[in-house]
Amino acid sequence: EGQLLESGGGLVQPGGSLRLSCAASGFTFNTFAMSWVRQAPGKGLEWVSYLSASGGDTYYADSVKGRFTISRDNSNNALYLQMNFLRVEDTAIYYCARLQGPWWFDPWGQGTLVTVSS
Amino acid sequence: EIVLTQSPGTLSLSPGERATLSCRASQSVTSGYLAWYQQKSGQAPRLLIYSASTRTTGIPDRFSGSGSGTDFTLTISRLEPEDFAVYYCQQYATSPVTFGGGTKVEIK
């Protein structure tokens, strides 16, 4: 079935940086594309970034393009999100999720909270 | 990008009742590329349905999805206590993938 566990969230000042990690287990990680999806407090879901199984293809939401970088380490079953030039509006719970089929998400991790505030 | 509008925003029902949730797209969602998720308070979203009408493994058959084009529906035939949650639709027909704003199903 698969499990995902995020870490690395916390409080950071505007303009700062943070690196999120997602540890995968229970499935063959290097055969699945992965994504990050975020949820601002009390709000809906927003797709953030995509990374192909090999790591060769990446896509980003316009709201984070040029500031966030997605990467993976298939030898350690890990997904990452490097977030630079953080803004107050980046405050959210960040979920990693495995992609299935054309592009639906299953399963999801439990999420890690990123708070951008001075 | 495709904008998904979910209605109603909140649905107040009693256990045992039928819930009908709507997801309307700003343009056609080709190939029925639409998924539904359930999110309970303090938890991550969970996939219920993909391809508009296919239940994923482990989802009870009281959950059903239907629709095509721009209009999609999630139906819960008889609400169980554990079904009270927020439900989101998501389209993956065009990039970027987008989610609806959610429908909260609350206990009346």
PDB file of N, CA and C in Angstrom, chain A residues 5-108:
ATOM      1  N   LEU A   5       6.067   9.810   5.146  1.00  0.00           N
ATOM      2  CA  LEU A   5       6.233  10.541   6.396  1.00  0.00           C
ATOM      3  C   LEU A   5       7.072  11.786   6.139  1.00  0.00           C
ATOM      4  N   GLU A   6       6.435  12.954   6.294  1.00  0.00           N
ATOM      5  CA  GLU A   6       7.122  14.219   6.069  1.00  0.00           C
ATOM      6  C   GLU A   6       7.807  14.720   7.334  1.00  0.00           C
ATOM      7  N   SER A   7       8.814  15.536   7.129  1.00  0.00           N
ATOM      8  CA  SER A   7       9.495  16.200   8.234  1.00  0.00           C
ATOM      9  C   SER A   7      10.140  17.481   7.711  1.00  0.00           C
ATOM     10  N   GLY A   8      10.600  18.315   8.640  1.00  0.00           N
ATOM     11  CA  GLY A   8      11.340  19.499   8.237  1.00  0.00           C
ATOM     12  C   GLY A   8      10.584  20.813   8.342  1.00  0.00           C
ATOM     13  N   GLY A   9       9.301  20.745   8.673  1.00  0.00           N
ATOM     14  CA  GLY A   9       8.534  21.974   8.798  1.00  0.00           C
ATOM     15  C   GLY A   9       8.953  22.783  10.020  1.00  0.00           C
ATOM     16  N   GLY A  10       8.459  24.010  10.092  1.00  0.00           N
ATOM     17  CA  GLY A  10       8.781  24.846  11.228  1.00  0.00           C
ATOM     18  C   GLY A  10       8.467  26.298  10.953  1.00  0.00           C
ATOM     19  N   LEU A  11       8.949  27.153  11.849  1.00  0.00           N
ATOM     20  CA  LEU A  11       8.741  28.597  11.746  1.00  0.00           C
ATOM     21  C   LEU A  11       9.955  29.228  11.073  1.00  0.00           C
ATOM     22  N   VAL A  12       9.701  30.049  10.073  1.00  0.00           N
ATOM     23  CA  VAL A  12      10.787  30.720   9.348  1.00  0.00           C
ATOM     24  C   VAL A  12      10.339  32.142   9.022  1.00  0.00           C
ATOM     25  N   GLN A  13      11.291  33.040   8.965  1.00  0.00           N
ATOM     26  CA  GLN A  13      10.974  34.429   8.645  1.00  0.00           C
ATOM     27  C   GLN A  13      10.784  34.617   7.140  1.00  0.00           C
ATOM     28  N   PRO A  14      10.010  35.607   6.753  1.00  0.00           N
ATOM     29  CA  PRO A  14       9.879  35.901   5.324  1.00  0.00           C
ATOM     30  C   PRO A  14      11.250  36.113   4.694  1.00  0.00           C
ATOM     31  N   GLY A  15      11.427  35.535   3.501  1.00  0.00           N
ATOM     32  CA  GLY A  15      12.712  35.598   2.816  1.00  0.00           C
ATOM     33  C   GLY A  15      13.637  34.453   3.165  1.00  0.00           C
ATOM     34  N   GLY A  16      13.247  33.671   4.149  1.00  0.00           N
ATOM     35  CA  GLY A  16      14.090  32.562   4.589  1.00  0.00           C
ATOM     36  C   GLY A  16      13.911  31.310   3.758  1.00  0.00           C
ATOM     37  N   SER A  17      14.614  30.255   4.189  1.00  0.00           N
ATOM     38  CA  SER A  17      14.595  28.979   3.472  1.00  0.00           C
ATOM     39  C   SER A  17      14.268  27.837   4.419  1.00  0.00           C
ATOM     40  N   LEU A  18      13.780  26.750   3.828  1.00  0.00           N
ATOM     41  CA  LEU A  18      13.455  25.545   4.578  1.00  0.00           C
ATOM     42  C   LEU A  18      13.522  24.374   3.617  1.00  0.00           C
ATOM     43  N   ARG A  19      13.936  23.215   4.115  1.00  0.00           N
ATOM     44  CA  ARG A  19      13.956  22.009   3.298  1.00  0.00           C
ATOM     45  C   ARG A  19      13.072  20.965   3.933  1.00  0.00           C
ATOM     46  N   LEU A  20      12.066  20.536   3.188  1.00  0.00           N
ATOM     47  CA  LEU A  20      11.177  19.473   3.644  1.00  0.00           C
ATOM     48  C   LEU A  20      11.658  18.135   3.111  1.00  0.00           C
ATOM     49  N   SER A  21      11.421  17.090   3.907  1.00  0.00           N
ATOM     50  CA  SER A  21      11.754  15.726   3.501  1.00  0.00           C
ATOM     51  C   SER A  21      10.521  14.846   3.603  1.00  0.00           C
ATOM     52  N   CYS A  22      10.501  13.811   2.801  1.00  0.00           N
ATOM     53  CA  CYS A  22       9.412  12.833   2.828  1.00  0.00           C
ATOM     54  C   CYS A  22      10.036  11.453   2.690  1.00  0.00           C
ATOM     55  N   ALA A  23       9.867  10.636   3.714  1.00  0.00           N
ATOM     56  CA  ALA A  23      10.401   9.270   3.697  1.00  0.00           C
ATOM     57  C   ALA A  23       9.318   8.304   3.245  1.00  0.00           C
ATOM     58  N   ALA A  24       9.629   7.521   2.226  1.00  0.00           N
ATOM     59  CA  ALA A  24       8.676   6.580   1.663  1.00  0.00           C
ATOM     60  C   ALA A  24       9.015   5.156   2.076  1.00  0.00           C
ATOM     61  N   SER A  25       7.978   4.352   2.280  1.00  0.00           N
ATOM     62  CA  SER A  25       8.179   2.937   2.611  1.00  0.00           C
ATOM     63  C   SER A  25       6.997   2.124   2.120  1.00  0.00           C
ATOM     64  N   GLY A  26       7.223   0.827   1.961  1.00  0.00           N
ATOM     65  CA  GLY A  26       6.140  -0.074   1.615  1.00  0.00           C
ATOM     66  C   GLY A  26       5.798  -0.157   0.146  1.00  0.00           C
ATOM     67  N   PHE A  27       6.568   0.504  -0.698  1.00  0.00           N
ATOM     68  CA  PHE A  27       6.359   0.383  -2.143  1.00  0.00           C
ATOM     69  C   PHE A  27       7.675   0.662  -2.866  1.00  0.00           C
ATOM     70  N   THR A  28       7.714   0.335  -4.134  1.00  0.00           N
ATOM     71  CA  THR A  28       8.932   0.511  -4.926  1.00  0.00           C
ATOM     72  C   THR A  28       9.018   1.980  -5.341  1.00  0.00           C
ATOM     73  N   PHE A  29       9.707   2.749  -4.515  1.00  0.00           N
ATOM     74  CA  PHE A  29       9.703   4.205  -4.638  1.00  0.00           C
ATOM     75  C   PHE A  29      10.160   4.663  -6.015  1.00  0.00           C
ATOM     76  N   ASN A  30      11.186   4.030  -6.570  1.00  0.00           N
ATOM     77  CA  ASN A  30      11.776   4.544  -7.807  1.00  0.00           C
ATOM     78  C   ASN A  30      10.943   4.271  -9.050  1.00  0.00           C
ATOM     79  N   THR A  31       9.741   3.719  -8.871  1.00  0.00           N
ATOM     80  CA  THR A  31       8.852   3.507 -10.010  1.00  0.00           C
ATOM     81  C   THR A  31       7.663   4.457 -10.022  1.00  0.00           C
ATOM     82  N   PHE A  32       7.599   5.357  -9.048  1.00  0.00           N
ATOM     83  CA  PHE A  32       6.459   6.263  -8.944  1.00  0.00           C
ATOM     84  C   PHE A  32       6.884   7.728  -9.009  1.00  0.00           C
ATOM     85  N   ALA A  33       6.114   8.534  -9.773  1.00  0.00           N
ATOM     86  CA  ALA A  33       6.241   9.977  -9.688  1.00  0.00           C
ATOM     87  C   ALA A  33       5.678  10.426  -8.348  1.00  0.00           C
ATOM     88  N   MET A  34       6.154  11.580  -7.880  1.00  0.00           N
ATOM     89  CA  MET A  34       5.747  12.092  -6.575  1.00  0.00           C
ATOM     90  C   MET A  34       5.402  13.573  -6.683  1.00  0.00           C
ATOM     91  N   SER A  35       4.654  14.048  -5.724  1.00  0.00           N
ATOM     92  CA  SER A  35       4.271  15.463  -5.704  1.00  0.00           C
ATOM     93  C   SER A  35       4.239  16.002  -4.291  1.00  0.00           C
ATOM     94  N   TRP A  36       4.252  17.319  -4.201  1.00  0.00           N
ATOM     95  CA  TRP A  36       3.955  18.038  -2.973  1.00  0.00           C
ATOM     96  C   TRP A  36       2.651  18.813  -3.196  1.00  0.00           C
ATOM     97  N   VAL A  37       1.777  18.755  -2.199  1.00  0.00           N
ATOM     98  CA  VAL A  37       0.505  19.477  -2.210  1.00  0.00           C
ATOM     99  C   VAL A  37       0.417  20.206  -0.881  1.00  0.00           C
ATOM    100  N   ARG A  38      -0.072  21.440  -0.886  1.00  0.00           N
ATOM    101  CA  ARG A  38      -0.145  22.182   0.357  1.00  0.00           C
ATOM    102  C   ARG A  38      -1.565  22.640   0.670  1.00  0.00           C
ATOM    103  N   GLN A  39      -1.755  22.964   1.950  1.00  0.00           N
ATOM    104  CA  GLN A  39      -3.063  23.389   2.420  1.00  0.00           C
ATOM    105  C   GLN A  39      -2.862  24.503   3.443  1.00  0.00           C
ATOM    106  N   ALA A  40      -3.213  25.726   3.066  1.00  0.00           N
ATOM    107  CA  ALA A  40      -3.138  26.842   3.995  1.00  0.00           C
ATOM    108  C   ALA A  40      -4.137  26.630   5.121  1.00  0.00           C
ATOM    109  N   PRO A  41      -3.891  27.189   6.290  1.00  0.00           N
ATOM    110  CA  PRO A  41      -4.771  26.966   7.441  1.00  0.00           C
ATOM    111  C   PRO A  41      -6.228  27.283   7.126  1.00  0.00           C
ATOM    112  N   GLY A  42      -7.085  26.286   7.319  1.00  0.00           N
ATOM    113  CA  GLY A  42      -8.515  26.458   7.088  1.00  0.00           C
ATOM    114  C   GLY A  42      -8.929  26.575   5.639  1.00  0.00           C
ATOM    115  N   LYS A  43      -7.994  26.296   4.722  1.00  0.00           N
ATOM    116  CA  LYS A  43      -8.287  26.454   3.294  1.00  0.00           C
ATOM    117  C   LYS A  43      -8.265  25.116   2.564  1.00  0.00           C
ATOM    118  N   GLY A  44      -8.394  25.192   1.234  1.00  0.00           N
ATOM    119  CA  GLY A  44      -8.406  23.993   0.420  1.00  0.00           C
ATOM    120  C   GLY A  44      -7.005  23.550   0.014  1.00  0.00           C
ATOM    121  N   LEU A  45      -6.972  22.623  -0.931  1.00  0.00           N
ATOM    122  CA  LEU A  45      -5.731  21.988  -1.360  1.00  0.00           C
ATOM    123  C   LEU A  45      -5.172  22.673  -2.599  1.00  0.00           C
ATOM    124  N   GLU A  46      -3.850  22.791  -2.658  1.00  0.00           N
ATOM    125  CA  GLU A  46      -3.166  23.407  -3.796  1.00  0.00           C
ATOM    126  C   GLU A  46      -1.970  22.541  -4.182  1.00  0.00           C
ATOM    127  N   TRP A  47      -1.949  22.055  -5.416  1.00  0.00           N
ATOM    128  CA  TRP A  47      -0.785  21.323  -5.906  1.00  0.00           C
ATOM    129  C   TRP A  47       0.404  22.270  -6.017  1.00  0.00           C
ATOM    130  N   VAL A  48       1.581  21.787  -5.605  1.00  0.00           N
ATOM    131  CA  VAL A  48       2.781  22.624  -5.568  1.00  0.00           C
ATOM    132  C   VAL A  48       3.822  22.194  -6.608  1.00  0.00           C
ATOM    133  N   SER A  49       4.143  20.892  -6.623  1.00  0.00           N
ATOM    134  CA  SER A  49       5.244  20.458  -7.472  1.00  0.00           C
ATOM    135  C   SER A  49       5.142  18.983  -7.798  1.00  0.00           C
ATOM    136  N   TYR A  50       5.748  18.595  -8.927  1.00  0.00           N
ATOM    137  CA  TYR A  50       5.760  17.220  -9.439  1.00  0.00           C
ATOM    138  C   TYR A  50       7.178  16.817  -9.798  1.00  0.00           C
ATOM    139  N   LEU A  51       7.486  15.538  -9.545  1.00  0.00           N
ATOM    140  CA  LEU A  51       8.783  14.997  -9.948  1.00  0.00           C
ATOM    141  C   LEU A  51       8.570  13.592 -10.486  1.00  0.00           C
ATOM    142  N   SER A  52       9.100  13.333 -11.669  1.00  0.00           N
ATOM    143  CA  SER A  52       8.958  12.011 -12.276  1.00  0.00           C
ATOM    144  C   SER A  52       9.736  10.961 -11.491  1.00  0.00           C
ATOM    145  N   ALA A  53       9.462   9.703 -11.801  1.00  0.00           N
ATOM    146  CA  ALA A  53      10.077   8.587 -11.087  1.00  0.00           C
ATOM    147  C   ALA A  53      11.601   8.622 -11.170  1.00  0.00           C
ATOM    148  N   SER A  54      12.111   8.985 -12.316  1.00  0.00           N
ATOM    149  CA  SER A  54      13.562   9.020 -12.509  1.00  0.00           C
ATOM    150  C   SER A  54      14.192  10.297 -11.986  1.00  0.00           C
ATOM    151  N   GLY A  55      13.347  11.295 -11.766  1.00  0.00           N
ATOM    152  CA  GLY A  55      13.855  12.602 -11.347  1.00  0.00           C
ATOM    153  C   GLY A  55      14.167  13.523 -12.498  1.00  0.00           C
ATOM    154  N   GLY A  56      13.892  13.074 -13.720  1.00  0.00           N
ATOM    155  CA  GLY A  56      14.270  13.861 -14.883  1.00  0.00           C
ATOM    156  C   GLY A  56      13.289  14.956 -15.273  1.00  0.00           C
ATOM    157  N   ASP A  57      12.054  14.843 -14.831  1.00  0.00           N
ATOM    158  CA  ASP A  57      11.030  15.835 -15.189  1.00  0.00           C
ATOM    159  C   ASP A  57      10.442  16.469 -13.943  1.00  0.00           C
ATOM    160  N   THR A  58      10.374  17.785 -13.950  1.00  0.00           N
ATOM    161  CA  THR A  58       9.803  18.516 -12.831  1.00  0.00           C
ATOM    162  C   THR A  58       8.784  19.530 -13.337  1.00  0.00           C
ATOM    163  N   TYR A  59       7.774  19.783 -12.517  1.00  0.00           N
ATOM    164  CA  TYR A  59       6.790  20.822 -12.801  1.00  0.00           C
ATOM    165  C   TYR A  59       6.480  21.546 -11.495  1.00  0.00           C
ATOM    166  N   TYR A  60       6.132  22.830 -11.631  1.00  0.00           N
ATOM    167  CA  TYR A  60       5.835  23.642 -10.470  1.00  0.00           C
ATOM    168  C   TYR A  60       4.599  24.498 -10.708  1.00  0.00           C
ATOM    169  N   ALA A  61       3.876  24.754  -9.628  1.00  0.00           N
ATOM    170  CA  ALA A  61       2.809  25.741  -9.689  1.00  0.00           C
ATOM    171  C   ALA A  61       3.436  27.115  -9.912  1.00  0.00           C
ATOM    172  N   ASP A  62       2.712  27.977 -10.597  1.00  0.00           N
ATOM    173  CA  ASP A  62       3.240  29.322 -10.868  1.00  0.00           C
ATOM    174  C   ASP A  62       3.581  30.055  -9.574  1.00  0.00           C
ATOM    175  N   SER A  63       2.836  29.767  -8.510  1.00  0.00           N
ATOM    176  CA  SER A  63       3.013  30.483  -7.246  1.00  0.00           C
ATOM    177  C   SER A  63       4.356  30.180  -6.583  1.00  0.00           C
ATOM    178  N   VAL A  64       5.026  29.094  -6.976  1.00  0.00           N
ATOM    179  CA  VAL A  64       6.292  28.731  -6.332  1.00  0.00           C
ATOM    180  C   VAL A  64       7.440  28.615  -7.329  1.00  0.00           C
ATOM    181  N   LYS A  65       7.151  28.762  -8.600  1.00  0.00           N
ATOM    182  CA  LYS A  65       8.174  28.599  -9.634  1.00  0.00           C
ATOM    183  C   LYS A  65       9.319  29.587  -9.415  1.00  0.00           C
ATOM    184  N   GLY A  66      10.541  29.066  -9.492  1.00  0.00           N
ATOM    185  CA  GLY A  66      11.716  29.908  -9.291  1.00  0.00           C
ATOM    186  C   GLY A  66      12.142  30.024  -7.843  1.00  0.00           C
ATOM    187  N   ARG A  67      11.296  29.579  -6.912  1.00  0.00           N
ATOM    188  CA  ARG A  67      11.621  29.659  -5.481  1.00  0.00           C
ATOM    189  C   ARG A  67      11.763  28.279  -4.849  1.00  0.00           C
ATOM    190  N   PHE A  68      10.992  27.315  -5.325  1.00  0.00           N
ATOM    191  CA  PHE A  68      10.999  25.964  -4.753  1.00  0.00           C
ATOM    192  C   PHE A  68      11.677  25.002  -5.731  1.00  0.00           C
ATOM    193  N   THR A  69      12.350  23.996  -5.175  1.00  0.00           N
ATOM    194  CA  THR A  69      12.975  22.954  -5.982  1.00  0.00           C
ATOM    195  C   THR A  69      12.644  21.589  -5.405  1.00  0.00           C
ATOM    196  N   ILE A  70      12.082  20.731  -6.237  1.00  0.00           N
ATOM    197  CA  ILE A  70      11.755  19.367  -5.823  1.00  0.00           C
ATOM    198  C   ILE A  70      12.883  18.440  -6.276  1.00  0.00           C
ATOM    199  N   SER A  71      13.189  17.454  -5.445  1.00  0.00           N
ATOM    200  CA  SER A  71      14.223  16.484  -5.796  1.00  0.00           C
ATOM    201  C   SER A  71      13.940  15.177  -5.078  1.00  0.00           C
ATOM    202  N   ARG A  72      14.696  14.144  -5.434  1.00  0.00           N
ATOM    203  CA  ARG A  72      14.497  12.842  -4.799  1.00  0.00           C
ATOM    204  C   ARG A  72      15.805  12.085  -4.745  1.00  0.00           C
ATOM    205  N   ASP A  73      15.870  11.140  -3.818  1.00  0.00           N
ATOM    206  CA  ASP A  73      17.005  10.238  -3.673  1.00  0.00           C
ATOM    207  C   ASP A  73      16.426   8.829  -3.711  1.00  0.00           C
ATOM    208  N   ASN A  74      16.443   8.225  -4.860  1.00  0.00           N
ATOM    209  CA  ASN A  74      15.821   6.912  -5.007  1.00  0.00           C
ATOM    210  C   ASN A  74      16.564   5.824  -4.232  1.00  0.00           C
ATOM    211  N   SER A  75      17.821   6.029  -3.952  1.00  0.00           N
ATOM    212  CA  SER A  75      18.563   5.012  -3.194  1.00  0.00           C
ATOM    213  C   SER A  75      18.163   5.008  -1.728  1.00  0.00           C
ATOM    214  N   ASN A  76      17.603   6.131  -1.263  1.00  0.00           N
ATOM    215  CA  ASN A  76      17.159   6.235   0.128  1.00  0.00           C
ATOM    216  C   ASN A  76      15.655   6.432   0.274  1.00  0.00           C
ATOM    217  N   ASN A  77      14.927   6.242  -0.820  1.00  0.00           N
ATOM    218  CA  ASN A  77      13.464   6.350  -0.796  1.00  0.00           C
ATOM    219  C   ASN A  77      12.991   7.663  -0.181  1.00  0.00           C
ATOM    220  N   ALA A  78      13.572   8.755  -0.638  1.00  0.00           N
ATOM    221  CA  ALA A  78      13.270  10.056  -0.053  1.00  0.00           C
ATOM    222  C   ALA A  78      12.930  11.088  -1.117  1.00  0.00           C
ATOM    223  N   LEU A  79      11.993  11.950  -0.764  1.00  0.00           N
ATOM    224  CA  LEU A  79      11.581  13.085  -1.588  1.00  0.00           C
ATOM    225  C   LEU A  79      11.866  14.355  -0.807  1.00  0.00           C
ATOM    226  N   TYR A  80      12.234  15.412  -1.524  1.00  0.00           N
ATOM    227  CA  TYR A  80      12.568  16.656  -0.863  1.00  0.00           C
ATOM    228  C   TYR A  80      11.881  17.848  -1.528  1.00  0.00           C
ATOM    229  N   LEU A  81      11.744  18.926  -0.754  1.00  0.00           N
ATOM    230  CA  LEU A  81      11.288  20.187  -1.307  1.00  0.00           C
ATOM    231  C   LEU A  81      12.126  21.289  -0.671  1.00  0.00           C
ATOM    232  N   GLN A  82      12.991  21.893  -1.473  1.00  0.00           N
ATOM    233  CA  GLN A  82      13.783  23.026  -1.022  1.00  0.00           C
ATOM    234  C   GLN A  82      12.988  24.290  -1.293  1.00  0.00           C
ATOM    235  N   MET A  83      12.714  25.030  -0.225  1.00  0.00           N
ATOM    236  CA  MET A  83      11.882  26.236  -0.347  1.00  0.00           C
ATOM    237  C   MET A  83      12.733  27.456   0.011  1.00  0.00           C
ATOM    238  N   ASN A  84      12.920  28.337  -0.969  1.00  0.00           N
ATOM    239  CA  ASN A  84      13.686  29.556  -0.763  1.00  0.00           C
ATOM    240  C   ASN A  84      12.789  30.777  -0.925  1.00  0.00           C
ATOM    241  N   PHE A  85      13.279  31.918  -0.440  1.00  0.00           N
ATOM    242  CA  PHE A  85      12.544  33.189  -0.579  1.00  0.00           C
ATOM    243  C   PHE A  85      11.090  33.022  -0.120  1.00  0.00           C
ATOM    244  N   LEU A  86      10.943  32.429   1.037  1.00  0.00           N
ATOM    245  CA  LEU A  86       9.604  32.125   1.537  1.00  0.00           C
ATOM    246  C   LEU A  86       8.815  33.385   1.827  1.00  0.00           C
ATOM    247  N   ARG A  87       7.502  33.276   1.570  1.00  0.00           N
ATOM    248  CA  ARG A  87       6.578  34.387   1.765  1.00  0.00           C
ATOM    249  C   ARG A  87       5.542  33.994   2.805  1.00  0.00           C
ATOM    250  N   VAL A  88       4.884  34.993   3.377  1.00  0.00           N
ATOM    251  CA  VAL A  88       3.838  34.722   4.370  1.00  0.00           C
ATOM    252  C   VAL A  88       2.773  33.806   3.776  1.00  0.00           C
ATOM    253  N   GLU A  89       2.473  33.998   2.510  1.00  0.00           N
ATOM    254  CA  GLU A  89       1.417  33.207   1.855  1.00  0.00           C
ATOM    255  C   GLU A  89       1.832  31.761   1.578  1.00  0.00           C
ATOM    256  N   ASP A  90       3.077  31.407   1.865  1.00  0.00           N
ATOM    257  CA  ASP A  90       3.507  30.009   1.752  1.00  0.00           C
ATOM    258  C   ASP A  90       3.177  29.223   3.009  1.00  0.00           C
ATOM    259  N   THR A  91       2.666  29.889   4.031  1.00  0.00           N
ATOM    260  CA  THR A  91       2.275  29.214   5.270  1.00  0.00           C
ATOM    261  C   THR A  91       1.200  28.175   4.971  1.00  0.00           C
ATOM    262  N   ALA A  92       1.478  26.923   5.325  1.00  0.00           N
ATOM    263  CA  ALA A  92       0.567  25.825   5.004  1.00  0.00           C
ATOM    264  C   ALA A  92       1.084  24.526   5.592  1.00  0.00           C
ATOM    265  N   ILE A  93       0.219  23.539   5.597  1.00  0.00           N
ATOM    266  CA  ILE A  93       0.657  22.155   5.804  1.00  0.00           C
ATOM    267  C   ILE A  93       1.082  21.638   4.428  1.00  0.00           C
ATOM    268  N   TYR A  94       2.262  21.054   4.380  1.00  0.00           N
ATOM    269  CA  TYR A  94       2.783  20.506   3.134  1.00  0.00           C
ATOM    270  C   TYR A  94       2.710  18.982   3.190  1.00  0.00           C
ATOM    271  N   TYR A  95       2.016  18.419   2.212  1.00  0.00           N
ATOM    272  CA  TYR A  95       1.872  16.967   2.111  1.00  0.00           C
ATOM    273  C   TYR A  95       2.691  16.449   0.935  1.00  0.00           C
ATOM    274  N   CYS A  96       3.366  15.340   1.138  1.00  0.00           N
ATOM    275  CA  CYS A  96       3.887  14.627  -0.029  1.00  0.00           C
ATOM    276  C   CYS A  96       2.884  13.541  -0.392  1.00  0.00           C
ATOM    277  N   ALA A  97       2.815  13.236  -1.657  1.00  0.00           N
ATOM    278  CA  ALA A  97       1.833  12.269  -2.148  1.00  0.00           C
ATOM    279  C   ALA A  97       2.403  11.523  -3.340  1.00  0.00           C
ATOM    280  N   ARG A  98       2.072  10.267  -3.411  1.00  0.00           N
ATOM    281  CA  ARG A  98       2.461   9.444  -4.558  1.00  0.00           C
ATOM    282  C   ARG A  98       1.456   9.638  -5.673  1.00  0.00           C
ATOM    283  N   LEU A  99       1.949   9.708  -6.897  1.00  0.00           N
ATOM    284  CA  LEU A  99       1.054   9.825  -8.035  1.00  0.00           C
ATOM    285  C   LEU A  99       0.658   8.456  -8.558  1.00  0.00           C
ATOM    286  N   GLN A 100      -0.593   8.341  -8.902  1.00  0.00           N
ATOM    287  CA  GLN A 100      -1.119   7.117  -9.494  1.00  0.00           C
ATOM    288  C   GLN A 100      -1.811   7.481 -10.805  1.00  0.00           C
ATOM    289  N   GLY A 101      -1.838   6.514 -11.725  1.00  0.00           N
ATOM    290  CA  GLY A 101      -2.550   6.742 -12.979  1.00  0.00           C
ATOM    291  C   GLY A 101      -2.057   7.990 -13.677  1.00  0.00           C
ATOM    292  N   PRO A 102      -2.936   8.665 -14.416  1.00  0.00           N
ATOM    293  CA  PRO A 102      -2.543   9.907 -15.074  1.00  0.00           C
ATOM    294  C   PRO A 102      -2.057  10.962 -14.096  1.00  0.00           C
ATOM    295  N   TRP A 103      -2.744  11.138 -12.987  1.00  0.00           N
ATOM    296  CA  TRP A 103      -2.281  12.141 -12.044  1.00  0.00           C
ATOM    297  C   TRP A 103      -3.261  12.300 -10.882  1.00  0.00           C
ATOM    298  N   TRP A 104      -3.539  11.214 -10.155  1.00  0.00           N
ATOM    299  CA  TRP A 104      -4.224  11.384  -8.883  1.00  0.00           C
ATOM    300  C   TRP A 104      -3.286  10.970  -7.767  1.00  0.00           C
ATOM    301  N   PHE A 105      -3.632  11.341  -6.522  1.00  0.00           N
ATOM    302  CA  PHE A 105      -2.702  11.260  -5.419  1.00  0.00           C
ATOM    303  C   PHE A 105      -3.136  10.182  -4.419  1.00  0.00           C
ATOM    304  N   ASP A 106      -2.258   9.207  -4.209  1.00  0.00           N
ATOM    305  CA  ASP A 106      -2.563   8.139  -3.276  1.00  0.00           C
ATOM    306  C   ASP A 106      -1.345   7.279  -3.021  1.00  0.00           C
ATOM    307  N   PRO A 107      -0.886   7.159  -1.757  1.00  0.00           N
ATOM    308  CA  PRO A 107      -1.424   7.796  -0.564  1.00  0.00           C
ATOM    309  C   PRO A 107      -0.817   9.174  -0.337  1.00  0.00           C
ATOM    310  N   TRP A 108      -1.199   9.776   0.800  1.00  0.00           N
ATOM    311  CA  TRP A 108      -0.651  11.048   1.243  1.00  0.00           C
ATOM    312  C   TRP A 108       0.078  10.829   2.571  1.00  0.00           C
TER     313      TRP A 108
END
